[in-house]
Structures are given as C-alpha cells and as structure tokens.
Amino acid sequence: MRRTYIAGNWKMNKTATEGVELANELKAAVAGCNAKVLVAPPFTTIPAVKEVLAGSNILVGAQNMSDNESGAHTGEISPAMLKDLGVDVVILGHSERRAIYGENDAFINRKVKLALSYGFEVILCIGETLEERESGKAEAVCLTQLVGGLEGVAKEDMANIVIAYEPVWAIGTGKTATPEDADSIHAFIRKEVEKLFDKQAADDVIIQYGGSVKPDNVKDLMAKENIDGALVGGASLKSELFVPIVTFDK
Ligand code: PGA
C-alpha cells in the first residue's frame, strides 16, 4: 500500500523569517494528517525551518544538491552540508534546473547516485514540454529522463526514490493535466520501473504529480490509481492553500 506523499517546493521564495512564519502555521495545521508531508525551502531558509519543524510530522528537503562531495565548486551545496542540517530529502532534476540551468540526464544521474550514497531520499522530477506533448513525445521524453536519471541505481535503492511527474506546461501556468492524462503517464512510468527493476519496485514506488496542484483539483488527482501524491509549487507558499492540499482526504 503506497502512502500519499505531498511535498511543497518553495522554489526561490521565503526568507528565513518568512519561512519560520509559514512553517509555524503548517506545523499545527497538518499535525495528525494521513499523508507524508515535506517542505523544501531555499538552502538559506532550511536551518530556521528545520528548527521550527523539529518533532513535527513535516520533513524538510532541499531543492537541489551538488554532484560533487566538496572542493572548488563555487556556489554549490554538498550532500554533507545538507546532512549536517538534518535534511532528509533532495529534489533533483526539476524542470527549472533542466531548462534554465542546463542540467541534463547524465548530470542529474550523478547527483541521484551521490544523494543515495548519503542516505537521502530523492525526488526525481521528469516531464515533457508542451511542444513535446503536442508532437506525441510525452512518453518517450519521460522514459529518457527516467532511464537516464536512474541509470546505475540498484533495486534496493528504489526504496529511497520518489518520481515526480511534472509536465512542464502545467508548472506555474494554472493548467493542470487532467487526472486521466496524468494517470496514464503515471501508469506508463510504473510499467517502465517494472521493466528496469521488478514488479515489487513498481508497485512500491511513489509517483507524485506536479503542475498547478491546488485545493480544488487535488482530490480528483489523488483519486487516480497511479497518482500517489503531489509536488506543489505556488500553492505551497500559503498555508491556506497548502493545508487543504495536504489534508484533502479529511
Ligand atoms: P506549481 O509548481 O505547483 O507552481 O505549478 C510545481 C513544481 O514546479 O514543482
């Protein structure tokens, strides 16, 4: 049985002061919810948020991580630095990292393997652009990103991998994939995980949907067999939007 997993990606929003305020609001409001819950603040906001959320049911993640362990990598954040802050989860391969910062599958794959070696749970983001969808390439693109991102990952490590399917055209646009369209890609991803590993890995892997998830569409998305959670951007920045998403089944 896969447990629903709702994650909030704050992107480049919330100073430490603002993050503390939001974390305090969330802490009380989602205590005792059924879902697994994560927030991923910007790096500099993580320590303050981590302190507020200590002892709560909300995990704290990072939005990115270096593909190197240490050394001359100006501006990068290492796995040990995140471990030291008590970070549990890293989001890797977000479409904004791919599109704006040129991250490719091989580069993301190095990060995935490094993160796993440090014991992080990895949320690996994949998803097609509008152009790719309209030319019938959605599955092919997702497959390339899935296979590329997971290359060399051992079956045992799949317990620490979450896949986030985020169609690029649905991110921050207010356009959501229909639950049917999303579920169909999720089912495809699950089948491919089975081909790469085995049935157990496919049955167990959590596949989140991301792209304009809001309080009014979360229920229909989560009702689908292969949609196990959500990776939420914009609506994770306000407790009045994120709390109803996390507690959609209450
Ligand atoms: P959005 O972002 O919810 O603002 O569309 C989702 C994401 O990029 O993770």
PDB file of C-alpha atoms and ligand atoms in Angstrom:
ATOM      1  CA  MET A   1       0.000   0.000   0.000  1.00  0.00           C
ATOM      2  CA  ARG A   2       1.532   3.295  -1.096  1.00  0.00           C
ATOM      3  CA  ARG A   3       1.187   6.167   1.337  1.00  0.00           C
ATOM      4  CA  THR A   4       0.122   9.541  -0.082  1.00  0.00           C
ATOM      5  CA  TYR A   5       3.065  11.918  -0.202  1.00  0.00           C
ATOM      6  CA  ILE A   6       2.553  15.680  -0.530  1.00  0.00           C
ATOM      7  CA  ALA A   7       5.620  17.859  -0.998  1.00  0.00           C
ATOM      8  CA  GLY A   8       5.898  21.644  -1.153  1.00  0.00           C
ATOM      9  CA  ASN A   9       8.659  23.122  -3.306  1.00  0.00           C
ATOM     10  CA  TRP A  10       9.101  26.708  -2.183  1.00  0.00           C
ATOM     11  CA  LYS A  11      11.487  27.445  -5.079  1.00  0.00           C
ATOM     12  CA  MET A  12      13.260  30.819  -4.663  1.00  0.00           C
ATOM     13  CA  ASN A  13      10.698  32.158  -2.210  1.00  0.00           C
ATOM     14  CA  LYS A  14      10.700  32.808   1.553  1.00  0.00           C
ATOM     15  CA  THR A  15      13.495  34.374   3.542  1.00  0.00           C
ATOM     16  CA  ALA A  16      14.328  32.578   6.781  1.00  0.00           C
ATOM     17  CA  THR A  17      11.998  34.961   8.644  1.00  0.00           C
ATOM     18  CA  GLU A  18       9.125  34.314   6.237  1.00  0.00           C
ATOM     19  CA  GLY A  19       9.842  30.587   6.235  1.00  0.00           C
ATOM     20  CA  VAL A  20       9.571  30.408  10.019  1.00  0.00           C
ATOM     21  CA  GLU A  21       6.156  32.038   9.847  1.00  0.00           C
ATOM     22  CA  LEU A  22       4.865  29.581   7.233  1.00  0.00           C
ATOM     23  CA  ALA A  23       6.404  26.567   8.988  1.00  0.00           C
ATOM     24  CA  ASN A  24       4.708  27.550  12.241  1.00  0.00           C
ATOM     25  CA  GLU A  25       1.328  27.766  10.509  1.00  0.00           C
ATOM     26  CA  LEU A  26       1.799  24.406   8.803  1.00  0.00           C
ATOM     27  CA  LYS A  27       3.091  22.583  11.856  1.00  0.00           C
ATOM     28  CA  ALA A  28      -0.107  22.944  13.826  1.00  0.00           C
ATOM     29  CA  ALA A  29      -2.466  22.594  10.873  1.00  0.00           C
ATOM     30  CA  VAL A  30      -1.167  19.337   9.418  1.00  0.00           C
ATOM     31  CA  ALA A  31      -0.369  17.524  12.665  1.00  0.00           C
ATOM     32  CA  GLY A  32      -2.031  14.124  12.548  1.00  0.00           C
ATOM     33  CA  CYS A  33      -2.759  14.176   8.801  1.00  0.00           C
ATOM     34  CA  ASN A  34      -2.653  10.899   6.882  1.00  0.00           C
ATOM     35  CA  ALA A  35      -0.162  11.969   4.228  1.00  0.00           C
ATOM     36  CA  LYS A  36       3.608  12.041   4.382  1.00  0.00           C
ATOM     37  CA  VAL A  37       4.485  15.749   4.171  1.00  0.00           C
ATOM     38  CA  LEU A  38       7.616  17.561   3.027  1.00  0.00           C
ATOM     39  CA  VAL A  39       8.607  21.171   2.575  1.00  0.00           C
ATOM     40  CA  ALA A  40      11.653  22.141   0.518  1.00  0.00           C
ATOM     41  CA  PRO A  41      12.724  25.707   1.382  1.00  0.00           C
ATOM     42  CA  PRO A  42      15.670  27.551  -0.204  1.00  0.00           C
ATOM     43  CA  PHE A  43      19.029  26.459   1.286  1.00  0.00           C
ATOM     44  CA  THR A  44      19.436  29.542   3.487  1.00  0.00           C
ATOM     45  CA  THR A  45      15.941  29.113   4.936  1.00  0.00           C
ATOM     46  CA  ILE A  46      16.422  25.430   5.796  1.00  0.00           C
ATOM     47  CA  PRO A  47      18.048  25.761   9.271  1.00  0.00           C
ATOM     48  CA  ALA A  48      15.343  28.075  10.645  1.00  0.00           C
ATOM     49  CA  VAL A  49      12.533  25.943   9.205  1.00  0.00           C
ATOM     50  CA  LYS A  50      14.182  22.765  10.460  1.00  0.00           C
ATOM     51  CA  GLU A  51      14.219  24.217  13.970  1.00  0.00           C
ATOM     52  CA  VAL A  52      10.524  25.126  13.860  1.00  0.00           C
ATOM     53  CA  LEU A  53       9.542  21.713  12.474  1.00  0.00           C
ATOM     54  CA  ALA A  54      11.618  19.617  14.904  1.00  0.00           C
ATOM     55  CA  GLY A  55       9.377  16.958  16.400  1.00  0.00           C
ATOM     56  CA  SER A  56       6.596  17.601  13.853  1.00  0.00           C
ATOM     57  CA  ASN A  57       5.346  15.272  11.113  1.00  0.00           C
ATOM     58  CA  ILE A  58       6.758  17.538   8.370  1.00  0.00           C
ATOM     59  CA  LEU A  59      10.014  16.541   6.706  1.00  0.00           C
ATOM     60  CA  VAL A  60      12.444  19.124   5.381  1.00  0.00           C
ATOM     61  CA  GLY A  61      14.069  18.738   1.978  1.00  0.00           C
ATOM     62  CA  ALA A  62      16.405  20.633  -0.339  1.00  0.00           C
ATOM     63  CA  GLN A  63      15.587  21.714  -3.882  1.00  0.00           C
ATOM     64  CA  ASN A  64      18.943  20.770  -5.343  1.00  0.00           C
ATOM     65  CA  MET A  65      22.383  19.419  -4.423  1.00  0.00           C
ATOM     66  CA  SER A  66      25.855  19.396  -5.966  1.00  0.00           C
ATOM     67  CA  ASP A  67      27.097  16.413  -7.961  1.00  0.00           C
ATOM     68  CA  ASN A  68      30.385  16.711  -6.069  1.00  0.00           C
ATOM     69  CA  GLU A  69      31.284  15.972  -2.470  1.00  0.00           C
ATOM     70  CA  SER A  70      33.489  19.004  -1.733  1.00  0.00           C
ATOM     71  CA  GLY A  71      36.100  21.327  -3.137  1.00  0.00           C
ATOM     72  CA  ALA A  72      36.322  24.036  -5.757  1.00  0.00           C
ATOM     73  CA  HIS A  73      32.679  24.307  -6.802  1.00  0.00           C
ATOM     74  CA  THR A  74      31.748  27.930  -6.237  1.00  0.00           C
ATOM     75  CA  GLY A  75      28.138  28.441  -5.276  1.00  0.00           C
ATOM     76  CA  GLU A  76      27.319  24.758  -4.812  1.00  0.00           C
ATOM     77  CA  ILE A  77      25.940  22.917  -1.761  1.00  0.00           C
ATOM     78  CA  SER A  78      27.309  19.484  -0.906  1.00  0.00           C
ATOM     79  CA  PRO A  79      25.491  16.407   0.389  1.00  0.00           C
ATOM     80  CA  ALA A  80      27.426  16.582   3.676  1.00  0.00           C
ATOM     81  CA  MET A  81      26.288  20.190   4.183  1.00  0.00           C
ATOM     82  CA  LEU A  82      22.668  19.145   3.795  1.00  0.00           C
ATOM     83  CA  LYS A  83      23.119  16.095   6.026  1.00  0.00           C
ATOM     84  CA  ASP A  84      24.619  18.324   8.682  1.00  0.00           C
ATOM     85  CA  LEU A  85      21.453  20.451   8.633  1.00  0.00           C
ATOM     86  CA  GLY A  86      19.306  17.373   9.148  1.00  0.00           C
ATOM     87  CA  VAL A  87      17.861  17.426   5.637  1.00  0.00           C
ATOM     88  CA  ASP A  88      16.157  14.133   4.745  1.00  0.00           C
ATOM     89  CA  VAL A  89      15.185  14.555   1.114  1.00  0.00           C
ATOM     90  CA  VAL A  90      16.578  16.175  -2.041  1.00  0.00           C
ATOM     91  CA  ILE A  91      14.592  17.157  -5.110  1.00  0.00           C
ATOM     92  CA  LEU A  92      16.664  16.541  -8.234  1.00  0.00           C
ATOM     93  CA  GLY A  93      16.108  17.198 -11.930  1.00  0.00           C
ATOM     94  CA  HIS A  94      13.362  19.780 -11.537  1.00  0.00           C
ATOM     95  CA  SER A  95      12.362  21.113 -14.956  1.00  0.00           C
ATOM     96  CA  GLU A  96      13.549  24.604 -13.968  1.00  0.00           C
ATOM     97  CA  ARG A  97      17.015  23.158 -13.272  1.00  0.00           C
ATOM     98  CA  ARG A  98      16.900  21.399 -16.629  1.00  0.00           C
ATOM     99  CA  ALA A  99      15.562  24.326 -18.675  1.00  0.00           C
ATOM    100  CA  ILE A 100      17.187  27.357 -17.010  1.00  0.00           C
ATOM    101  CA  TYR A 101      20.451  25.851 -15.761  1.00  0.00           C
ATOM    102  CA  GLY A 102      21.079  23.264 -18.463  1.00  0.00           C
ATOM    103  CA  GLU A 103      21.056  20.163 -16.264  1.00  0.00           C
ATOM    104  CA  ASN A 104      20.956  17.019 -18.389  1.00  0.00           C
ATOM    105  CA  ASP A 105      20.162  13.423 -17.506  1.00  0.00           C
ATOM    106  CA  ALA A 106      23.787  12.349 -17.027  1.00  0.00           C
ATOM    107  CA  PHE A 107      24.445  15.239 -14.645  1.00  0.00           C
ATOM    108  CA  ILE A 108      21.212  14.602 -12.725  1.00  0.00           C
ATOM    109  CA  ASN A 109      22.069  10.908 -12.558  1.00  0.00           C
ATOM    110  CA  ARG A 110      25.399  11.703 -10.873  1.00  0.00           C
ATOM    111  CA  LYS A 111      23.514  13.709  -8.257  1.00  0.00           C
ATOM    112  CA  VAL A 112      20.948  10.938  -7.782  1.00  0.00           C
ATOM    113  CA  LYS A 113      23.643   8.351  -7.083  1.00  0.00           C
ATOM    114  CA  LEU A 114      25.586  10.683  -4.798  1.00  0.00           C
ATOM    115  CA  ALA A 115      22.433  11.572  -2.845  1.00  0.00           C
ATOM    116  CA  LEU A 116      21.526   7.895  -2.438  1.00  0.00           C
ATOM    117  CA  SER A 117      25.035   7.132  -1.202  1.00  0.00           C
ATOM    118  CA  TYR A 118      24.489   9.705   1.553  1.00  0.00           C
ATOM    119  CA  GLY A 119      21.182   8.126   2.530  1.00  0.00           C
ATOM    120  CA  PHE A 120      18.905  10.855   1.177  1.00  0.00           C
ATOM    121  CA  GLU A 121      15.513  10.139  -0.232  1.00  0.00           C
ATOM    122  CA  VAL A 122      15.494  11.512  -3.789  1.00  0.00           C
ATOM    123  CA  ILE A 123      12.515  13.041  -5.559  1.00  0.00           C
ATOM    124  CA  LEU A 124      13.464  12.698  -9.222  1.00  0.00           C
ATOM    125  CA  CYS A 125      11.457  15.065 -11.428  1.00  0.00           C
ATOM    126  CA  ILE A 126      10.636  14.212 -15.015  1.00  0.00           C
ATOM    127  CA  GLY A 127       8.187  15.627 -17.528  1.00  0.00           C
ATOM    128  CA  GLU A 128       7.652  16.819 -21.074  1.00  0.00           C
ATOM    129  CA  THR A 129       7.246  20.312 -22.553  1.00  0.00           C
ATOM    130  CA  LEU A 130       4.097  21.397 -24.369  1.00  0.00           C
ATOM    131  CA  GLU A 131       5.813  21.038 -27.727  1.00  0.00           C
ATOM    132  CA  GLU A 132       6.879  17.502 -26.863  1.00  0.00           C
ATOM    133  CA  ARG A 133       3.374  16.604 -25.728  1.00  0.00           C
ATOM    134  CA  GLU A 134       1.774  18.058 -28.830  1.00  0.00           C
ATOM    135  CA  SER A 135       4.114  16.120 -31.071  1.00  0.00           C
ATOM    136  CA  GLY A 136       3.205  12.872 -29.323  1.00  0.00           C
ATOM    137  CA  LYS A 137       6.506  12.515 -27.492  1.00  0.00           C
ATOM    138  CA  ALA A 138       5.369  12.761 -23.862  1.00  0.00           C
ATOM    139  CA  GLU A 139       6.030   9.105 -23.014  1.00  0.00           C
ATOM    140  CA  ALA A 140       9.323   8.977 -24.914  1.00  0.00           C
ATOM    141  CA  VAL A 141      10.636  12.076 -23.126  1.00  0.00           C
ATOM    142  CA  CYS A 142       9.577  10.792 -19.706  1.00  0.00           C
ATOM    143  CA  LEU A 143      11.185   7.445 -20.456  1.00  0.00           C
ATOM    144  CA  THR A 144      14.503   9.025 -21.460  1.00  0.00           C
ATOM    145  CA  GLN A 145      14.547  11.130 -18.274  1.00  0.00           C
ATOM    146  CA  LEU A 146      13.513   8.182 -16.107  1.00  0.00           C
ATOM    147  CA  VAL A 147      16.079   5.780 -17.519  1.00  0.00           C
ATOM    148  CA  GLY A 148      18.793   8.453 -17.599  1.00  0.00           C
ATOM    149  CA  GLY A 149      18.098   9.596 -14.055  1.00  0.00           C
ATOM    150  CA  LEU A 150      18.051   6.074 -12.642  1.00  0.00           C
ATOM    151  CA  GLU A 151      20.988   4.646 -14.544  1.00  0.00           C
ATOM    152  CA  GLY A 152      23.150   2.510 -12.245  1.00  0.00           C
ATOM    153  CA  VAL A 153      20.676   2.772  -9.345  1.00  0.00           C
ATOM    154  CA  ALA A 154      20.335  -0.555  -7.519  1.00  0.00           C
ATOM    155  CA  LYS A 155      16.971  -2.168  -6.940  1.00  0.00           C
ATOM    156  CA  GLU A 156      17.417  -1.858  -3.163  1.00  0.00           C
ATOM    157  CA  ASP A 157      17.872   1.900  -3.552  1.00  0.00           C
ATOM    158  CA  MET A 158      14.452   2.250  -5.168  1.00  0.00           C
ATOM    159  CA  ALA A 159      13.012   2.380  -1.641  1.00  0.00           C
ATOM    160  CA  ASN A 160      14.585   5.852  -1.455  1.00  0.00           C
ATOM    161  CA  ILE A 161      13.419   7.051  -4.855  1.00  0.00           C
ATOM    162  CA  VAL A 162      10.240   9.005  -5.490  1.00  0.00           C
ATOM    163  CA  ILE A 163       9.336  10.004  -9.032  1.00  0.00           C
ATOM    164  CA  ALA A 164       7.602  13.330  -9.648  1.00  0.00           C
ATOM    165  CA  TYR A 165       5.858  13.572 -12.997  1.00  0.00           C
ATOM    166  CA  GLU A 166       5.645  17.261 -13.774  1.00  0.00           C
ATOM    167  CA  PRO A 167       4.508  18.203 -17.270  1.00  0.00           C
ATOM    168  CA  VAL A 168       6.424  21.430 -17.893  1.00  0.00           C
ATOM    169  CA  TRP A 169       3.389  23.087 -19.497  1.00  0.00           C
ATOM    170  CA  ALA A 170       1.432  22.654 -16.257  1.00  0.00           C
ATOM    171  CA  ILE A 171       4.018  24.189 -13.929  1.00  0.00           C
ATOM    172  CA  GLY A 172       3.059  27.618 -12.636  1.00  0.00           C
ATOM    173  CA  THR A 173       0.628  28.091 -15.526  1.00  0.00           C
ATOM    174  CA  GLY A 174      -2.663  27.239 -13.846  1.00  0.00           C
ATOM    175  CA  LYS A 175      -3.098  24.472 -16.448  1.00  0.00           C
ATOM    176  CA  THR A 176      -3.306  21.072 -14.806  1.00  0.00           C
ATOM    177  CA  ALA A 177      -3.095  17.796 -16.650  1.00  0.00           C
ATOM    178  CA  THR A 178      -6.470  16.092 -16.428  1.00  0.00           C
ATOM    179  CA  PRO A 179      -6.442  13.348 -13.813  1.00  0.00           C
ATOM    180  CA  GLU A 180      -6.866  10.859 -16.667  1.00  0.00           C
ATOM    181  CA  ASP A 181      -3.905  12.193 -18.669  1.00  0.00           C
ATOM    182  CA  ALA A 182      -1.707  12.317 -15.580  1.00  0.00           C
ATOM    183  CA  ASP A 183      -2.726   8.824 -14.504  1.00  0.00           C
ATOM    184  CA  SER A 184      -1.952   7.449 -17.922  1.00  0.00           C
ATOM    185  CA  ILE A 185       1.633   8.770 -17.790  1.00  0.00           C
ATOM    186  CA  HIS A 186       1.964   7.586 -14.186  1.00  0.00           C
ATOM    187  CA  ALA A 187       0.877   4.096 -15.233  1.00  0.00           C
ATOM    188  CA  PHE A 188       3.422   4.221 -18.056  1.00  0.00           C
ATOM    189  CA  ILE A 189       6.186   5.269 -15.624  1.00  0.00           C
ATOM    190  CA  ARG A 190       5.237   2.460 -13.243  1.00  0.00           C
ATOM    191  CA  LYS A 191       5.402  -0.085 -16.036  1.00  0.00           C
ATOM    192  CA  GLU A 192       8.825   1.174 -17.033  1.00  0.00           C
ATOM    193  CA  VAL A 193      10.035   0.940 -13.418  1.00  0.00           C
ATOM    194  CA  GLU A 194       8.940  -2.689 -13.520  1.00  0.00           C
ATOM    195  CA  LYS A 195      10.976  -3.245 -16.694  1.00  0.00           C
ATOM    196  CA  LEU A 196      14.013  -1.541 -15.155  1.00  0.00           C
ATOM    197  CA  PHE A 197      13.756  -3.313 -11.788  1.00  0.00           C
ATOM    198  CA  ASP A 198      10.872  -5.630 -10.890  1.00  0.00           C
ATOM    199  CA  LYS A 199       7.173  -5.737 -10.024  1.00  0.00           C
ATOM    200  CA  GLN A 200       7.806  -5.068  -6.361  1.00  0.00           C
ATOM    201  CA  ALA A 201       9.749  -1.888  -7.124  1.00  0.00           C
ATOM    202  CA  ALA A 202       6.985  -0.774  -9.499  1.00  0.00           C
ATOM    203  CA  ASP A 203       4.209  -1.498  -7.002  1.00  0.00           C
ATOM    204  CA  ASP A 204       6.031   0.327  -4.226  1.00  0.00           C
ATOM    205  CA  VAL A 205       7.371   3.411  -5.999  1.00  0.00           C
ATOM    206  CA  ILE A 206       5.611   6.638  -5.098  1.00  0.00           C
ATOM    207  CA  ILE A 207       4.812   8.722  -8.174  1.00  0.00           C
ATOM    208  CA  GLN A 208       3.840  12.302  -7.413  1.00  0.00           C
ATOM    209  CA  TYR A 209       2.087  14.579  -9.862  1.00  0.00           C
ATOM    210  CA  GLY A 210       3.229  18.203 -10.100  1.00  0.00           C
ATOM    211  CA  GLY A 211       1.915  21.157 -12.055  1.00  0.00           C
ATOM    212  CA  SER A 212      -0.649  23.642 -10.736  1.00  0.00           C
ATOM    213  CA  VAL A 213      -1.924  21.369  -7.972  1.00  0.00           C
ATOM    214  CA  LYS A 214      -4.465  23.372  -5.966  1.00  0.00           C
ATOM    215  CA  PRO A 215      -7.020  22.686  -3.211  1.00  0.00           C
ATOM    216  CA  ASP A 216      -9.783  22.354  -5.807  1.00  0.00           C
ATOM    217  CA  ASN A 217      -8.096  19.771  -8.050  1.00  0.00           C
ATOM    218  CA  VAL A 218      -6.096  17.694  -5.562  1.00  0.00           C
ATOM    219  CA  LYS A 219      -8.903  15.267  -4.700  1.00  0.00           C
ATOM    220  CA  ASP A 220      -9.592  14.244  -8.294  1.00  0.00           C
ATOM    221  CA  LEU A 221      -5.889  13.778  -8.985  1.00  0.00           C
ATOM    222  CA  MET A 222      -5.285  11.729  -5.826  1.00  0.00           C
ATOM    223  CA  ALA A 223      -8.277   9.507  -6.599  1.00  0.00           C
ATOM    224  CA  LYS A 224      -6.403   8.034  -9.553  1.00  0.00           C
ATOM    225  CA  GLU A 225      -4.835   4.641  -9.078  1.00  0.00           C
ATOM    226  CA  ASN A 226      -1.318   5.594 -10.093  1.00  0.00           C
ATOM    227  CA  ILE A 227      -1.127   9.083  -8.598  1.00  0.00           C
ATOM    228  CA  ASP A 228       0.368   8.738  -5.134  1.00  0.00           C
ATOM    229  CA  GLY A 229       0.985  12.310  -4.152  1.00  0.00           C
ATOM    230  CA  ALA A 230       1.803  15.791  -5.307  1.00  0.00           C
ATOM    231  CA  LEU A 231       4.778  18.085  -5.729  1.00  0.00           C
ATOM    232  CA  VAL A 232       3.322  21.528  -5.180  1.00  0.00           C
ATOM    233  CA  GLY A 233       4.958  24.826  -6.116  1.00  0.00           C
ATOM    234  CA  GLY A 234       2.899  28.022  -5.958  1.00  0.00           C
ATOM    235  CA  ALA A 235       0.208  26.649  -3.671  1.00  0.00           C
ATOM    236  CA  SER A 236       2.804  25.504  -1.128  1.00  0.00           C
ATOM    237  CA  LEU A 237       3.692  29.119  -0.288  1.00  0.00           C
ATOM    238  CA  LYS A 238       0.495  29.880   1.595  1.00  0.00           C
ATOM    239  CA  SER A 239      -0.794  27.788   4.463  1.00  0.00           C
ATOM    240  CA  GLU A 240      -4.399  28.457   3.446  1.00  0.00           C
ATOM    241  CA  LEU A 241      -3.659  26.690   0.142  1.00  0.00           C
ATOM    242  CA  PHE A 242      -1.137  24.046   1.207  1.00  0.00           C
ATOM    243  CA  VAL A 243      -3.020  22.808   4.280  1.00  0.00           C
ATOM    244  CA  PRO A 244      -6.185  21.832   2.336  1.00  0.00           C
ATOM    245  CA  ILE A 245      -3.992  20.063  -0.220  1.00  0.00           C
ATOM    246  CA  VAL A 246      -2.195  18.046   2.468  1.00  0.00           C
ATOM    247  CA  THR A 247      -5.458  17.255   4.269  1.00  0.00           C
ATOM    248  CA  PHE A 248      -7.521  16.653   1.089  1.00  0.00           C
ATOM    249  CA  ASP A 249      -8.835  13.363   2.474  1.00  0.00           C
ATOM    250  CA  LYS A 250     -10.191  14.799   5.729  1.00  0.00           C
TER     251      LYS A 250
HETATM  252  P1  PGA B   1       3.351  24.715  -9.466  1.00  0.00           P
HETATM  253  O1  PGA B   1       4.841  24.120  -9.454  1.00  0.00           O
HETATM  254  O2  PGA B   1       2.560  23.956  -8.431  1.00  0.00           O
HETATM  255  O3  PGA B   1       3.523  26.180  -9.109  1.00  0.00           O
HETATM  256  O4  PGA B   1       2.809  24.519 -10.831  1.00  0.00           O
HETATM  257  C1  PGA B   1       5.068  22.744  -9.360  1.00  0.00           C
HETATM  258  C2  PGA B   1       6.550  22.459  -9.349  1.00  0.00           C
HETATM  259  O5  PGA B   1       7.298  23.081 -10.119  1.00  0.00           O
HETATM  260  O6  PGA B   1       7.023  21.618  -8.561  1.00  0.00           O
END
